[in-house]
mmCIF file with all atom_site columns, C-alpha atoms in Angstrom:
data_model
loop_
_atom_site.group_PDB
_atom_site.id
_atom_site.type_symbol
_atom_site.label_atom_id
_atom_site.label_alt_id
_atom_site.label_comp_id
_atom_site.label_asym_id
_atom_site.label_entity_id
_atom_site.label_seq_id
_atom_site.pdbx_PDB_ins_code
_atom_site.Cartn_x
_atom_site.Cartn_y
_atom_site.Cartn_z
_atom_site.occupancy
_atom_site.B_iso_or_equiv
_atom_site.pdbx_formal_charge
_atom_site.auth_seq_id
_atom_site.auth_comp_id
_atom_site.auth_asym_id
_atom_site.auth_atom_id
_atom_site.pdbx_PDB_model_num
ATOM 1   C CA . MET L 1 1   ? 8.483   7.759   14.209  1.00 0.00 ? 136 MET L CA 1
ATOM 2   C CA . TRP L 1 2   ? 7.437   4.367   12.704  1.00 0.00 ? 137 TRP L CA 1
ATOM 3   C CA . ALA L 1 3   ? 4.928   3.879   15.523  1.00 0.00 ? 138 ALA L CA 1
ATOM 4   C CA . ALA L 1 4   ? 3.348   7.250   14.746  1.00 0.00 ? 139 ALA L CA 1
ATOM 5   C CA . ILE L 1 5   ? 3.031   6.334   11.052  1.00 0.00 ? 140 ILE L CA 1
ATOM 6   C CA . VAL L 1 6   ? 1.493   2.956   11.869  1.00 0.00 ? 141 VAL L CA 1
ATOM 7   C CA . LYS L 1 7   ? -0.909  4.565   14.340  1.00 0.00 ? 142 LYS L CA 1
ATOM 8   C CA . TRP L 1 8   ? -1.871  7.156   11.758  1.00 0.00 ? 143 TRP L CA 1
ATOM 9   C CA . LEU L 1 9   ? -2.527  4.470   9.110   1.00 0.00 ? 144 LEU L CA 1
ATOM 10  C CA . THR L 1 10  ? -4.456  2.271   11.506  1.00 0.00 ? 145 THR L CA 1
ATOM 11  C CA . SER L 1 11  ? -6.552  5.103   12.849  1.00 0.00 ? 146 SER L CA 1
ATOM 12  C CA . SER L 1 12  ? -7.373  6.004   9.289   1.00 0.00 ? 147 SER L CA 1
ATOM 13  C CA . LEU L 1 13  ? -8.817  2.506   8.815   1.00 0.00 ? 148 LEU L CA 1
ATOM 14  C CA . VAL L 1 14  ? -10.671 2.687   12.095  1.00 0.00 ? 149 VAL L CA 1
ATOM 15  C CA . GLY L 1 15  ? -12.062 6.077   11.041  1.00 0.00 ? 150 GLY L CA 1
ATOM 16  C CA . GLN L 1 16  ? -13.163 4.661   7.702   1.00 0.00 ? 151 GLN L CA 1
ATOM 17  C CA . LEU L 1 17  ? -14.777 1.730   9.433   1.00 0.00 ? 152 LEU L CA 1
ATOM 18  C CA . THR L 1 18  ? -16.636 4.044   11.778  1.00 0.00 ? 153 THR L CA 1
ATOM 19  C CA . GLU L 1 19  ? -17.895 6.094   8.847   1.00 0.00 ? 154 GLU L CA 1
ATOM 20  C CA . ALA L 1 20  ? -19.001 2.925   7.069   1.00 0.00 ? 155 ALA L CA 1
ATOM 21  C CA . TYR L 1 21  ? -20.972 1.839   10.185  1.00 0.00 ? 156 TYR L CA 1
ATOM 22  C CA . LYS L 1 22  ? -22.547 5.287   10.341  1.00 0.00 ? 157 LYS L CA 1
ATOM 23  C CA . ALA L 1 23  ? -23.494 5.013   6.659   1.00 0.00 ? 158 ALA L CA 1
ATOM 24  C CA . LYS L 1 24  ? -25.086 1.644   7.314   1.00 0.00 ? 159 LYS L CA 1
ATOM 25  C CA . LEU L 1 25  ? -27.113 3.051   10.190  1.00 0.00 ? 160 LEU L CA 1
ATOM 26  C CA . ALA L 1 26  ? -28.179 6.078   8.129   1.00 0.00 ? 161 ALA L CA 1
ATOM 27  C CA . ALA L 1 27  ? -29.086 3.997   5.071   1.00 0.00 ? 162 ALA L CA 1
ATOM 28  C CA . GLN L 1 28  ? -32.632 4.633   3.966   1.00 0.00 ? 163 GLN L CA 1
ATOM 29  C CA . ASN L 1 29  ? -33.081 1.633   1.682   1.00 0.00 ? 164 ASN L CA 1
ATOM 30  C CA . ASP L 1 30  ? -31.728 -1.858  1.119   1.00 0.00 ? 165 ASP L CA 1
ATOM 31  C CA . GLU L 1 31  ? -29.361 -0.824  -1.641  1.00 0.00 ? 166 GLU L CA 1
ATOM 32  C CA . GLN L 1 32  ? -27.577 1.776   0.539   1.00 0.00 ? 167 GLN L CA 1
ATOM 33  C CA . ARG L 1 33  ? -27.464 -0.734  3.402   1.00 0.00 ? 168 ARG L CA 1
ATOM 34  C CA . LEU L 1 34  ? -25.864 -3.373  1.157   1.00 0.00 ? 169 LEU L CA 1
ATOM 35  C CA . VAL L 1 35  ? -23.286 -0.906  -0.132  1.00 0.00 ? 170 VAL L CA 1
ATOM 36  C CA . ALA L 1 36  ? -22.387 0.086   3.432   1.00 0.00 ? 171 ALA L CA 1
ATOM 37  C CA . GLU L 1 37  ? -22.168 -3.592  4.521   1.00 0.00 ? 172 GLU L CA 1
ATOM 38  C CA . ALA L 1 38  ? -19.814 -4.323  1.539   1.00 0.00 ? 173 ALA L CA 1
ATOM 39  C CA . ALA L 1 39  ? -17.653 -1.361  2.522   1.00 0.00 ? 174 ALA L CA 1
ATOM 40  C CA . ILE L 1 40  ? -17.576 -2.609  6.146   1.00 0.00 ? 175 ILE L CA 1
ATOM 41  C CA . LYS L 1 41  ? -16.544 -6.120  5.103   1.00 0.00 ? 176 LYS L CA 1
ATOM 42  C CA . GLN L 1 42  ? -13.877 -4.724  2.802   1.00 0.00 ? 177 GLN L CA 1
ATOM 43  C CA . LEU L 1 43  ? -12.383 -2.546  5.544   1.00 0.00 ? 178 LEU L CA 1
ATOM 44  C CA . GLU L 1 44  ? -12.545 -5.414  8.055   1.00 0.00 ? 179 GLU L CA 1
ATOM 45  C CA . ALA L 1 45  ? -10.693 -7.700  5.562   1.00 0.00 ? 180 ALA L CA 1
ATOM 46  C CA . GLU L 1 46  ? -8.054  -5.034  5.076   1.00 0.00 ? 181 GLU L CA 1
ATOM 47  C CA . MET L 1 47  ? -7.573  -4.648  8.767   1.00 0.00 ? 182 MET L CA 1
ATOM 48  C CA . GLN L 1 48  ? -7.258  -8.454  9.161   1.00 0.00 ? 183 GLN L CA 1
ATOM 49  C CA . ALA L 1 49  ? -4.706  -8.546  6.307   1.00 0.00 ? 184 ALA L CA 1
ATOM 50  C CA . ARG L 1 50  ? -2.674  -5.837  7.934   1.00 0.00 ? 185 ARG L CA 1
ATOM 51  C CA . ALA L 1 51  ? -2.708  -7.761  11.210  1.00 0.00 ? 186 ALA L CA 1
ATOM 52  C CA . GLY L 1 52  ? -1.481  -10.871 9.384   1.00 0.00 ? 187 GLY L CA 1
ATOM 53  C CA . ALA L 1 53  ? 1.240   -8.937  7.640   1.00 0.00 ? 188 ALA L CA 1
ATOM 54  C CA . LYS L 1 54  ? 2.349   -7.452  10.972  1.00 0.00 ? 189 LYS L CA 1
ATOM 55  C CA . GLU L 1 55  ? 2.572   -10.937 12.497  1.00 0.00 ? 190 GLU L CA 1
ATOM 56  C CA . ILE L 1 56  ? 4.726   -12.131 9.599   1.00 0.00 ? 191 ILE L CA 1
ATOM 57  C CA . ARG L 1 57  ? 6.972   -9.102  9.891   1.00 0.00 ? 192 ARG L CA 1
ATOM 58  C CA . LEU L 1 58  ? 7.417   -9.610  13.644  1.00 0.00 ? 193 LEU L CA 1
ATOM 59  C CA . ALA L 1 59  ? 8.023   -13.295 13.239  1.00 0.00 ? 194 ALA L CA 1
ATOM 60  C CA . THR L 1 60  ? 10.722  -12.765 10.605  1.00 0.00 ? 195 THR L CA 1
ATOM 61  C CA . ALA L 1 61  ? 12.218  -9.565  12.031  1.00 0.00 ? 196 ALA L CA 1
ATOM 62  C CA . GLY L 1 62  ? 15.111  -11.427 13.676  1.00 0.00 ? 197 GLY L CA 1
ATOM 63  C CA . PHE L 1 63  ? 16.139  -13.235 10.542  1.00 0.00 ? 198 PHE L CA 1
ATOM 64  C CA . TRP L 1 64  ? 19.108  -11.438 9.032   1.00 0.00 ? 199 TRP L CA 1
ATOM 65  C CA . GLU L 1 65  ? 18.476  -13.331 5.765   1.00 0.00 ? 200 GLU L CA 1
ATOM 66  C CA . MET L 1 66  ? 15.129  -11.524 5.332   1.00 0.00 ? 201 MET L CA 1
ATOM 67  C CA . ARG L 1 67  ? 16.765  -8.205  5.863   1.00 0.00 ? 202 ARG L CA 1
ATOM 68  C CA . VAL L 1 68  ? 19.451  -8.938  3.282   1.00 0.00 ? 203 VAL L CA 1
ATOM 69  C CA . ILE L 1 69  ? 16.882  -10.115 0.753   1.00 0.00 ? 204 ILE L CA 1
ATOM 70  C CA . ALA L 1 70  ? 14.747  -7.020  1.279   1.00 0.00 ? 205 ALA L CA 1
ATOM 71  C CA . ALA L 1 71  ? 17.704  -4.710  1.053   1.00 0.00 ? 206 ALA L CA 1
ATOM 72  C CA . VAL L 1 72  ? 18.965  -6.361  -2.158  1.00 0.00 ? 207 VAL L CA 1
ATOM 73  C CA . ILE L 1 73  ? 15.546  -6.227  -3.812  1.00 0.00 ? 208 ILE L CA 1
ATOM 74  C CA . ALA L 1 74  ? 14.732  -2.649  -2.782  1.00 0.00 ? 209 ALA L CA 1
ATOM 75  C CA . GLY L 1 75  ? 18.311  -1.511  -3.328  1.00 0.00 ? 210 GLY L CA 1
ATOM 76  C CA . CYS L 1 76  ? 18.459  -2.735  -6.939  1.00 0.00 ? 211 CYS L CA 1
ATOM 77  C CA . PHE L 1 77  ? 15.260  -1.031  -7.913  1.00 0.00 ? 212 PHE L CA 1
ATOM 78  C CA . ALA L 1 78  ? 16.029  2.148   -5.947  1.00 0.00 ? 213 ALA L CA 1
ATOM 79  C CA . LEU L 1 79  ? 19.525  2.365   -7.490  1.00 0.00 ? 214 LEU L CA 1
ATOM 80  C CA . HIS L 1 80  ? 18.041  1.943   -10.995 1.00 0.00 ? 215 HIS L CA 1
ATOM 81  C CA . LEU L 1 81  ? 15.470  4.649   -10.269 1.00 0.00 ? 216 LEU L CA 1
ATOM 82  C CA . LEU L 1 82  ? 18.242  6.963   -9.009  1.00 0.00 ? 217 LEU L CA 1
ATOM 83  C CA . LEU L 1 83  ? 20.370  6.377   -12.101 1.00 0.00 ? 218 LEU L CA 1
ATOM 84  C CA . VAL L 1 84  ? 17.467  6.978   -14.481 1.00 0.00 ? 219 VAL L CA 1
ATOM 85  C CA . THR L 1 85  ? 16.508  10.137  -12.551 1.00 0.00 ? 220 THR L CA 1
ATOM 86  C CA . LEU L 1 86  ? 20.045  11.523  -12.618 1.00 0.00 ? 221 LEU L CA 1
ATOM 87  C CA . ASP L 1 87  ? 20.493  10.750  -16.293 1.00 0.00 ? 222 ASP L CA 1
ATOM 88  C CA . THR L 1 88  ? 17.092  12.237  -17.177 1.00 0.00 ? 223 THR L CA 1
ATOM 89  C CA . CYS L 1 89  ? 17.438  15.426  -15.047 1.00 0.00 ? 224 CYS L CA 1
ATOM 90  C CA . PHE L 1 90  ? 21.013  16.267  -15.848 1.00 0.00 ? 225 PHE L CA 1
ATOM 91  C CA . SER L 1 91  ? 21.330  14.796  -19.386 1.00 0.00 ? 226 SER L CA 1
ATOM 92  C CA . LEU L 1 92  ? 24.447  12.837  -18.421 1.00 0.00 ? 227 LEU L CA 1
ATOM 93  C CA . GLY L 1 93  ? 24.157  10.562  -21.507 1.00 0.00 ? 228 GLY L CA 1
ATOM 94  C CA . TRP L 1 94  ? 24.431  7.357   -19.518 1.00 0.00 ? 229 TRP L CA 1
ATOM 95  C CA . ARG L 1 95  ? 21.531  5.748   -21.416 1.00 0.00 ? 230 ARG L CA 1
ATOM 96  C CA . VAL L 1 96  ? 20.445  3.668   -18.462 1.00 0.00 ? 231 VAL L CA 1
ATOM 97  C CA . ALA L 1 97  ? 18.571  0.721   -19.900 1.00 0.00 ? 232 ALA L CA 1
ATOM 98  C CA . ALA L 1 98  ? 15.136  -0.318  -18.720 1.00 0.00 ? 233 ALA L CA 1
ATOM 99  C CA . PHE L 1 99  ? 14.673  -3.528  -16.851 1.00 0.00 ? 234 PHE L CA 1
ATOM 100 C CA . PRO L 1 100 ? 13.588  -6.478  -19.007 1.00 0.00 ? 235 PRO L CA 1
ATOM 101 C CA . ALA L 1 101 ? 9.936   -7.569  -18.910 1.00 0.00 ? 236 ALA L CA 1
ATOM 102 C CA . PRO L 1 102 ? 8.170   -8.184  -16.575 1.00 0.00 ? 237 PRO L CA 1
ATOM 103 C CA . PHE L 1 103 ? 10.367  -6.167  -14.178 1.00 0.00 ? 238 PHE L CA 1
ATOM 104 C CA . ASP L 1 104 ? 9.970   -3.038  -16.230 1.00 0.00 ? 239 ASP L CA 1
ATOM 105 C CA . GLN L 1 105 ? 6.261   -2.943  -15.315 1.00 0.00 ? 240 GLN L CA 1
ATOM 106 C CA . TRP L 1 106 ? 6.732   -4.171  -11.737 1.00 0.00 ? 241 TRP L CA 1
ATOM 107 C CA . GLU L 1 107 ? 9.540   -1.767  -10.755 1.00 0.00 ? 242 GLU L CA 1
ATOM 108 C CA . GLY L 1 108 ? 7.186   0.986   -9.552  1.00 0.00 ? 243 GLY L CA 1
ATOM 109 C CA . THR L 1 109 ? 4.931   -1.454  -7.696  1.00 0.00 ? 244 THR L CA 1
ATOM 110 C CA . ILE L 1 110 ? 7.898   -3.106  -5.961  1.00 0.00 ? 245 ILE L CA 1
ATOM 111 C CA . LEU L 1 111 ? 9.313   0.276   -4.899  1.00 0.00 ? 246 LEU L CA 1
ATOM 112 C CA . LEU L 1 112 ? 5.949   1.492   -3.689  1.00 0.00 ? 247 LEU L CA 1
ATOM 113 C CA . SER L 1 113 ? 5.367   -1.691  -1.683  1.00 0.00 ? 248 SER L CA 1
ATOM 114 C CA . PHE L 1 114 ? 8.642   -1.194  0.136   1.00 0.00 ? 249 PHE L CA 1
ATOM 115 C CA . PHE L 1 115 ? 7.786   2.347   1.107   1.00 0.00 ? 250 PHE L CA 1
ATOM 116 C CA . GLY L 1 116 ? 4.171   1.640   2.129   1.00 0.00 ? 251 GLY L CA 1
ATOM 117 C CA . VAL L 1 117 ? 2.552   3.897   -0.481  1.00 0.00 ? 252 VAL L CA 1
ATOM 118 C CA . GLN L 1 118 ? 0.644   0.968   -1.848  1.00 0.00 ? 253 GLN L CA 1
ATOM 119 C CA . VAL L 1 119 ? -1.215  0.690   1.423   1.00 0.00 ? 254 VAL L CA 1
ATOM 120 C CA . ALA L 1 120 ? -2.196  4.322   1.211   1.00 0.00 ? 255 ALA L CA 1
ATOM 121 C CA . GLY L 1 121 ? -3.415  3.696   -2.350  1.00 0.00 ? 256 GLY L CA 1
ATOM 122 C CA . GLN L 1 122 ? -5.651  0.855   -1.116  1.00 0.00 ? 257 GLN L CA 1
ATOM 123 C CA . GLY L 1 123 ? -7.055  3.193   1.536   1.00 0.00 ? 258 GLY L CA 1
ATOM 124 C CA . ILE L 1 124 ? -7.829  5.724   -1.113  1.00 0.00 ? 259 ILE L CA 1
ATOM 125 C CA . THR L 1 125 ? -9.562  3.008   -3.209  1.00 0.00 ? 260 THR L CA 1
ATOM 126 C CA . ALA L 1 126 ? -11.647 2.065   -0.154  1.00 0.00 ? 261 ALA L CA 1
ATOM 127 C CA . ILE L 1 127 ? -12.636 5.674   0.383   1.00 0.00 ? 262 ILE L CA 1
ATOM 128 C CA . ALA L 1 128 ? -13.543 6.065   -3.270  1.00 0.00 ? 263 ALA L CA 1
ATOM 129 C CA . SER L 1 129 ? -15.684 2.927   -3.212  1.00 0.00 ? 264 SER L CA 1
ATOM 130 C CA . ALA L 1 130 ? -17.418 4.207   -0.050  1.00 0.00 ? 265 ALA L CA 1
ATOM 131 C CA . ILE L 1 131 ? -18.098 7.579   -1.738  1.00 0.00 ? 266 ILE L CA 1
ATOM 132 C CA . ARG L 1 132 ? -19.386 5.770   -4.847  1.00 0.00 ? 267 ARG L CA 1
ATOM 133 C CA . GLY L 1 133 ? -21.796 3.854   -2.648  1.00 0.00 ? 268 GLY L CA 1
ATOM 134 C CA . ARG L 1 134 ? -23.284 7.001   -1.202  1.00 0.00 ? 269 ARG L CA 1
ATOM 135 C CA . LYS L 1 135 ? -24.438 8.330   -4.560  1.00 0.00 ? 270 LYS L CA 1
#
């Protein structure tokens, strides 16, 4: 299952990169060509960053300490989110307190980074910037 998700995410980047190359070839003036080249460089940098992150994950996959740290960090934020959700949806009156600053603003980002949604958000940003360049 994880392999399918990784393949889907990677093929999405490859597809975006292919589209950026097509836009570069179809560019009719220097401005469009520069926008396409910038999109290509951004996608190539993202692919390189993903490759580096994969190497780090593979290198540290056998360290139980890393798994414990990740579980504690993700578990704390996920538990807090669960308690807030239950209290909000069912009016249990628990009055779950917010995390102190700066964690109150980082909680969502931390949770999203653990579940890979942030990567998808970066892909959407890349697509949006490519679409902006076409106009």
